[in-house]
Tab-separated table of C-alpha atoms in Angstrom:
chain	number	residue	atom	x	y	z
A	1	MET	CA	165.345	64.906	126.159
A	2	PHE	CA	166.813	66.451	123.016
A	3	SER	CA	165.725	63.431	120.986
A	4	TYR	CA	162.160	63.645	122.357
A	5	THR	CA	161.962	67.369	121.567
A	6	CYS	CA	163.178	66.826	118.018
A	7	CYS	CA	160.631	64.045	117.532
A	8	THR	CA	157.824	66.278	118.806
A	9	LEU	CA	158.844	69.150	116.552
A	10	SER	CA	159.081	66.780	113.609
A	11	ASN	CA	155.567	65.500	114.306
A	12	ILE	CA	154.194	69.048	114.456
A	13	GLN	CA	155.995	70.010	111.266
A	14	ALA	CA	154.741	66.908	109.460
A	15	TRP	CA	151.184	67.491	110.696
A	16	PHE	CA	151.268	71.075	109.418
A	17	ARG	CA	152.845	70.289	106.062
A	18	ALA	CA	150.288	67.563	105.316
A	19	ARG	CA	147.428	70.049	105.749
A	20	TYR	CA	148.690	73.411	104.518
A	21	TYR	CA	149.972	73.774	100.976
A	22	PHE	CA	150.659	77.477	100.433
A	23	THR	CA	150.727	78.254	96.721
A	24	THR	CA	149.635	81.222	94.658
A	25	GLU	CA	146.595	79.142	93.728
A	26	SER	CA	145.500	78.170	97.248
A	27	VAL	CA	146.234	81.540	98.857
A	28	GLY	CA	144.675	83.494	95.971
A	29	VAL	CA	141.442	81.471	95.935
A	30	THR	CA	141.120	81.689	99.722
A	31	ILE	CA	141.584	85.483	99.704
A	32	ILE	CA	139.084	85.982	96.880
A	33	VAL	CA	136.433	83.798	98.541
A	34	ALA	CA	137.014	85.518	101.905
A	35	ALA	CA	136.697	88.966	100.280
A	36	VAL	CA	133.401	88.021	98.597
A	37	TRP	CA	132.161	86.547	101.892
A	38	ILE	CA	132.934	89.784	103.777
A	39	LEU	CA	131.287	91.834	101.011
A	40	SER	CA	128.143	89.688	101.287
A	41	TYR	CA	127.941	90.504	105.001
A	42	TYR	CA	128.268	94.201	104.251
A	43	LEU	CA	125.495	94.036	101.647
A	44	MET	CA	123.338	92.109	104.087
A	45	SER	CA	123.827	94.873	106.673
A	46	VAL	CA	122.884	97.555	104.134
A	47	PHE	CA	119.728	95.789	102.992
A	48	SER	CA	118.651	94.942	106.530
A	49	ASN	CA	118.928	98.670	107.300
A	50	ILE	CA	116.665	99.360	104.339
A	51	ALA	CA	114.269	96.667	105.565
A	52	SER	CA	114.248	98.311	108.989
A	53	SER	CA	113.312	101.685	107.529
A	54	LEU	CA	110.471	100.104	105.520
A	55	SER	CA	109.092	97.959	108.341
A	56	PRO	CA	105.732	98.933	109.878
A	57	ASP	CA	105.940	100.526	113.319
A	58	ASN	CA	105.288	97.658	115.749
A	59	ALA	CA	103.905	100.163	118.256
A	60	VAL	CA	101.066	100.780	115.782
A	61	TYR	CA	100.769	97.502	113.893
A	62	PRO	CA	100.181	94.359	115.975
A	63	GLN	CA	102.546	91.411	116.086
A	64	LEU	CA	101.661	88.774	113.484
A	65	PRO	CA	100.033	85.557	114.758
A	66	ASP	CA	102.712	82.907	115.317
A	67	VAL	CA	102.341	79.331	116.534
A	68	GLY	CA	105.883	79.346	117.891
A	69	PHE	CA	105.040	82.329	120.097
A	70	MET	CA	102.008	80.455	121.392
A	71	LEU	CA	104.054	77.358	122.291
A	72	LEU	CA	107.253	78.949	123.621
A	73	PRO	CA	107.379	81.437	126.515
A	74	GLN	CA	108.862	84.870	125.929
A	75	ILE	CA	112.259	85.762	127.393
A	76	ASN	CA	114.283	88.977	127.235
A	77	THR	CA	117.864	87.746	126.950
A	78	LEU	CA	118.992	88.743	123.454
A	79	TRP	CA	122.609	88.111	124.414
A	80	LEU	CA	121.794	84.386	124.441
A	81	THR	CA	121.313	84.383	120.672
A	82	ASP	CA	124.792	85.856	120.232
A	83	LEU	CA	126.173	83.370	122.767
A	84	PHE	CA	124.886	80.477	120.650
A	85	ASP	CA	126.686	82.022	117.674
A	86	ALA	CA	129.934	81.856	119.636
A	87	ILE	CA	129.242	78.339	120.967
A	88	LEU	CA	128.808	77.000	117.433
A	89	VAL	CA	131.144	79.188	115.372
A	90	LEU	CA	134.310	79.029	117.512
A	91	PRO	CA	134.500	75.184	117.617
A	92	THR	CA	133.742	75.144	113.871
A	93	ILE	CA	136.744	77.399	113.233
A	94	LEU	CA	138.838	74.941	115.244
A	95	LEU	CA	137.451	72.061	113.163
A	96	ILE	CA	138.403	73.882	109.955
A	97	ILE	CA	141.973	74.770	110.888
A	98	THR	CA	142.737	71.269	112.208
A	99	HIS	CA	141.064	69.356	109.378
A	100	ARG	CA	143.150	67.420	106.853
A	101	LYS	CA	142.042	69.891	104.172
A	102	PRO	CA	141.567	73.225	105.984
A	103	ALA	CA	141.524	75.401	102.848
A	104	TYR	CA	138.961	73.143	101.177
A	105	VAL	CA	136.673	73.055	104.234
A	106	GLY	CA	137.056	76.767	104.942
A	107	ILE	CA	136.356	77.779	101.350
A	108	THR	CA	133.233	75.616	101.039
A	109	TRP	CA	132.003	76.942	104.405
A	110	MET	CA	132.483	80.562	103.294
A	111	LEU	CA	130.860	79.895	99.920
A	112	THR	CA	127.807	78.441	101.661
A	113	SER	CA	127.614	81.424	104.017
A	114	THR	CA	127.995	83.812	101.073
A	115	LEU	CA	125.183	82.119	99.173
A	116	CYS	CA	122.934	82.348	102.260
A	117	ASN	CA	123.781	86.038	102.660
A	118	ILE	CA	122.987	86.771	99.009
A	119	GLU	CA	119.616	85.047	99.366
A	120	ARG	CA	118.954	87.024	102.539
A	121	VAL	CA	119.838	90.280	100.742
A	122	ALA	CA	117.314	89.340	98.052
A	123	SER	CA	114.515	88.661	100.550
A	124	VAL	CA	114.869	90.763	103.705
A	125	ALA	CA	113.715	94.080	102.193
A	126	ILE	CA	111.159	92.669	99.750
A	127	THR	CA	108.282	92.148	102.175
A	128	SER	CA	108.244	94.128	105.425
A	129	PHE	CA	106.838	92.700	108.666
A	130	PRO	CA	106.103	94.466	111.943
A	131	ASP	CA	108.967	93.365	114.165
A	132	PRO	CA	107.878	90.801	116.766
A	133	ARG	CA	110.041	92.362	119.496
A	134	SER	CA	109.040	95.580	121.197
A	135	GLY	CA	111.818	98.049	121.849
A	136	CYS	CA	113.837	97.128	118.757
A	137	GLU	CA	116.004	99.759	117.050
A	138	LYS	CA	114.495	101.231	113.882
A	139	VAL	CA	117.016	102.457	111.323
A	140	SER	CA	115.943	105.526	109.350
A	141	ASP	CA	119.224	106.834	107.905
A	142	SER	CA	122.908	105.989	107.402
A	143	PHE	CA	121.948	102.816	105.552
A	144	LEU	CA	125.487	102.272	104.235
A	145	SER	CA	127.231	102.571	107.591
A	146	LYS	CA	124.777	101.642	110.335
A	147	VAL	CA	125.641	98.348	112.037
A	148	SER	CA	123.244	96.627	114.429
A	149	ALA	CA	122.589	92.958	115.089
A	150	HIS	CA	119.022	93.322	116.374
A	151	LYS	CA	117.283	96.056	114.396
A	152	CYS	CA	113.562	96.334	113.634
A	153	GLY	CA	112.202	94.695	110.503
A	154	ASP	CA	115.264	92.484	109.925
A	155	CYS	CA	113.062	89.413	109.706
A	156	MET	CA	113.203	87.166	106.643
A	157	PHE	CA	115.159	85.042	107.307
A	158	SER	CA	117.065	84.562	110.575
A	159	GLY	CA	120.770	85.270	110.067
A	160	HIS	CA	121.666	83.837	113.481
A	161	THR	CA	119.878	80.566	112.737
A	162	VAL	CA	121.398	80.084	109.289
A	163	LEU	CA	124.832	80.484	110.871
A	164	PHE	CA	123.940	77.824	113.468
A	165	VAL	CA	122.827	75.478	110.706
A	166	ILE	CA	125.832	75.731	108.389
A	167	CYS	CA	128.153	75.193	111.369
A	168	ALA	CA	126.242	71.999	112.187
A	169	CYS	CA	126.438	70.932	108.532
A	170	ALA	CA	130.221	71.355	108.678
A	171	TRP	CA	130.434	69.060	111.708
A	172	THR	CA	128.113	66.546	110.065
A	173	THR	CA	130.220	66.433	106.901
A	174	TYR	CA	133.748	66.807	108.234
A	175	THR	CA	133.888	65.141	111.653
A	176	PRO	CA	136.458	62.340	111.115
A	177	ALA	CA	134.727	59.036	110.317
A	178	ARG	CA	137.301	57.076	112.333
A	179	LEU	CA	135.839	58.491	115.574
A	180	THR	CA	132.743	56.241	115.081
A	181	ILE	CA	130.748	56.530	118.346
A	182	ALA	CA	132.314	59.881	119.241
A	183	ARG	CA	131.396	61.193	115.777
A	184	THR	CA	127.738	60.323	116.322
A	185	ALA	CA	127.789	61.954	119.765
A	186	ILE	CA	129.376	65.115	118.328
A	187	ILE	CA	126.835	65.402	115.521
A	188	VAL	CA	123.861	64.832	117.852
A	189	THR	CA	125.232	67.402	120.313
A	190	VAL	CA	125.809	70.026	117.614
A	191	TRP	CA	122.348	69.657	116.097
A	192	SER	CA	120.828	69.766	119.602
A	193	LEU	CA	122.601	73.089	120.109
A	194	VAL	CA	121.192	74.328	116.789
A	195	ALA	CA	117.643	73.358	117.834
A	196	THR	CA	118.096	75.001	121.240
A	197	GLY	CA	119.572	78.153	119.693
A	198	SER	CA	116.671	78.332	117.231
A	199	ALA	CA	114.211	78.093	120.121
A	200	VAL	CA	116.091	80.860	121.947
A	201	VAL	CA	115.752	83.110	118.864
A	202	ILE	CA	111.984	82.550	118.843
A	203	MET	CA	111.614	82.922	122.623
A	204	ASN	CA	113.444	86.256	122.497
A	205	ARG	CA	110.981	87.293	119.761
A	206	ALA	CA	114.005	88.200	117.662
A	207	HIS	CA	112.335	86.483	114.697
A	208	TYR	CA	109.051	84.913	113.747
A	209	THR	CA	109.041	81.123	113.645
A	210	VAL	CA	108.817	81.134	109.843
A	211	ASP	CA	112.081	83.138	109.697
A	212	VAL	CA	113.806	80.413	111.688
A	213	LEU	CA	112.322	77.556	109.641
A	214	VAL	CA	113.324	79.182	106.345
A	215	ALA	CA	116.854	79.621	107.735
A	216	TRP	CA	117.027	75.847	108.334
A	217	TYR	CA	115.872	75.118	104.781
A	218	VAL	CA	118.240	77.652	103.220
A	219	GLY	CA	121.264	76.646	105.302
A	220	ILE	CA	120.968	72.905	104.712
A	221	GLY	CA	120.030	73.310	101.043
A	222	ASN	CA	122.905	75.671	100.275
A	223	TRP	CA	125.429	73.517	102.149
A	224	TYR	CA	124.776	70.419	100.062
A	225	THR	CA	124.417	72.467	96.878
A	226	VAL	CA	127.915	73.893	97.360
A	227	GLN	CA	129.300	70.442	98.267
A	228	TYR	CA	127.843	68.925	95.104
A	229	LEU	CA	128.920	71.729	92.765
A	230	TRP	CA	132.446	71.872	94.180
A	231	LYS	CA	132.949	68.134	93.696
A	232	GLU	CA	131.270	68.117	90.284
A	233	HIS	CA	133.069	71.106	88.764
A	234	CYS	CA	136.294	71.374	90.763
A	235	LEU	CA	137.365	68.200	92.547
A	236	CYS	CA	136.466	65.689	89.848
A	237	LYS	CA	138.000	67.860	87.135
A	238	GLY	CA	141.305	68.045	88.974
A	239	TYR	CA	141.256	71.812	89.583
A	240	LEU	CA	142.870	73.538	92.586
A	241	LYS	CA	145.220	70.726	93.516
A	242	SER	CA	146.758	72.587	96.466
A	243	VAL	CA	143.282	73.292	97.901
A	244	ASN	CA	141.628	69.924	97.338
A	245	TRP	CA	144.666	67.736	97.971
A	246	PRO	CA	147.102	69.574	100.286
A	247	GLU	CA	148.714	66.239	101.139
A	248	SER	CA	149.968	66.096	97.539
A	249	ARG	CA	152.648	68.522	98.718
A	250	LEU	CA	154.265	65.605	100.515
A	251	ALA	CA	154.195	63.410	97.426
A	252	ASP	CA	155.649	66.271	95.396
A	253	GLU	CA	158.480	66.428	97.907
A	254	GLY	CA	159.114	62.685	97.701
A	255	TYR	CA	157.247	61.452	100.771
A	256	ARG	CA	155.316	58.201	100.638
A	257	MET	CA	151.541	57.851	100.862
A	258	VAL	CA	149.874	54.559	101.813
A	259	PRO	CA	146.259	53.595	102.607
A	260	ARG	CA	145.434	52.975	106.237
A	261	ASP	CA	145.456	49.399	107.558
A	262	VAL	CA	147.256	48.008	104.513
A	263	ASP	CA	150.332	45.977	105.363
A	264	ASP	CA	152.038	45.632	101.992
A	265	GLU	CA	155.658	45.955	100.972
A	266	LYS	CA	154.633	47.873	97.868
A	267	VAL	CA	154.234	51.511	98.945
A	268	LEU	CA	151.805	53.453	96.801
A	269	ARG	CA	152.976	56.903	95.820
A	270	TYR	CA	150.254	59.481	95.257
A	271	GLU	CA	150.284	61.075	91.821
A	272	TRP	CA	146.907	62.425	90.713
A	273	ILE	CA	143.294	61.498	90.060
A	274	ASP	CA	142.713	60.356	86.500
A	275	GLU	CA	140.096	62.885	85.337
A	276	SER	CA	138.736	60.612	82.628
A	277	LYS	CA	137.816	57.991	85.232
A	278	CYS	CA	136.710	60.279	88.055
A	279	ILE	CA	133.530	58.993	89.632
A	280	SER	CA	130.372	61.015	90.053
A	281	PRO	CA	130.394	63.220	93.174
A	282	ARG	CA	127.049	61.700	94.042
A	283	LYS	CA	129.080	58.616	94.939
A	284	SER	CA	132.384	60.184	95.913
A	285	LEU	CA	130.685	62.522	98.385
A	286	PHE	CA	129.917	59.582	100.626
A	287	ASN	CA	131.706	56.393	99.617
A	288	GLY	CA	133.586	56.787	96.353
A	289	ARG	CA	133.092	53.199	95.240
A	290	GLY	CA	134.378	52.400	91.828
A	291	ALA	CA	137.000	55.154	91.850
A	292	HIS	CA	140.129	54.773	89.752
A	293	GLY	CA	143.458	56.348	90.404
A	294	ARG	CA	147.055	56.482	89.280
A	295	PHE	CA	149.844	55.571	91.647
A	296	GLY	CA	153.462	55.425	90.564
A	297	SER	CA	153.827	53.726	87.196
A	298	TYR	CA	150.657	51.686	87.245
A	299	GLU	CA	146.917	52.282	87.319
A	300	SER	CA	144.496	50.260	89.417
A	301	GLU	CA	141.007	50.369	90.856
A	302	LEU	CA	141.136	51.594	94.426
A	303	SER	CA	138.690	52.485	97.164
A	304	ASP	CA	137.796	56.000	98.301
A	305	GLU	CA	140.293	55.354	101.097
A	306	ALA	CA	143.165	55.723	98.668
A	307	ILE	CA	141.679	58.140	96.147
A	308	LEU	CA	139.659	60.624	98.176
A	309	HIS	CA	141.896	60.147	101.237
A	310	GLU	CA	138.992	60.258	103.668
A	311	ARG	CA	140.974	57.900	105.899
A	312	ALA	CA	144.394	58.157	104.248
A	313	VAL	CA	147.620	57.983	106.182
A	314	VAL	CA	150.680	59.962	105.249
A	315	SER	CA	153.843	58.110	106.290
A	316	LEU	CA	156.903	60.277	106.772
A	317	ASP	CA	160.416	58.936	107.174
A	318	ILE	CA	162.109	61.213	109.672
A	319	GLY	CA	165.369	59.636	110.647
A	320	LYS	CA	164.575	56.074	111.607
A	321	GLN	CA	161.057	56.852	112.773
A	322	GLU	CA	157.916	56.618	110.635
A	323	LEU	CA	155.097	58.940	111.652
A	324	GLU	CA	151.417	58.690	110.876
A	325	ILE	CA	149.377	61.830	110.377
């Protein structure tokens, strides 16, 4: 019993240490990105209050013509839009904290959300629409402190929908490839939830259909923009080692790293990506073919499996037992 408990604790410890590399660099970058992300939400709240004060009174001005309103019946269950936020956001948080690179995934997710919020700040108060939902709350003062999720005139574009979309993008990008059929099922399910949630937003008349469509464009576009820029200017230049390669902590501590499904007596020890031979992120984002890397005292051409560690295995010698993470 004691032996089993020790083995279990060792597995948990190894799992944690392969994913979380707490350094001044990783903690500092995460805190800064999180602070900017929170600030972007505050600014979005302020500008949506301004947009609400500028919006035409929908008791006087008629609702704008909308094809989505013609096709979808009206419902009065605003809580459903918030429920879809929870349904998509909470599992995404779980995905982030259990991923092989939680800091990397969390930071890129927050950067995407921040970029979406900044674009929403720049657009929501520029052109004012009569709110499509009767009985909405119109903000006329306390712009810096008023907080409301469903205020009048907070139209372009849908904040709920863009949150749905970037959560789905995270699952599409970071669901483990080894799950194969399950991965496809997860991605289809998540995007189905996004489509359903978007329809619920329109049916509640919380937004015009164009607000929801623009949220899809902005969310998907910003997600892959951040992914590209991070790999181009950070990953491939070898910056933020403890964020991009938390498993390097194990190599630094003397543990061994080997590619999955390779039965070879020569154990490859992870050292670092050779910046001069780093492949374009346009390739490394998906397959990484042609990558070069340095292991131990020799340099050889290796697949993305060994370099980008998309399917890498960390082997830990704990007593006489070797664990795979």
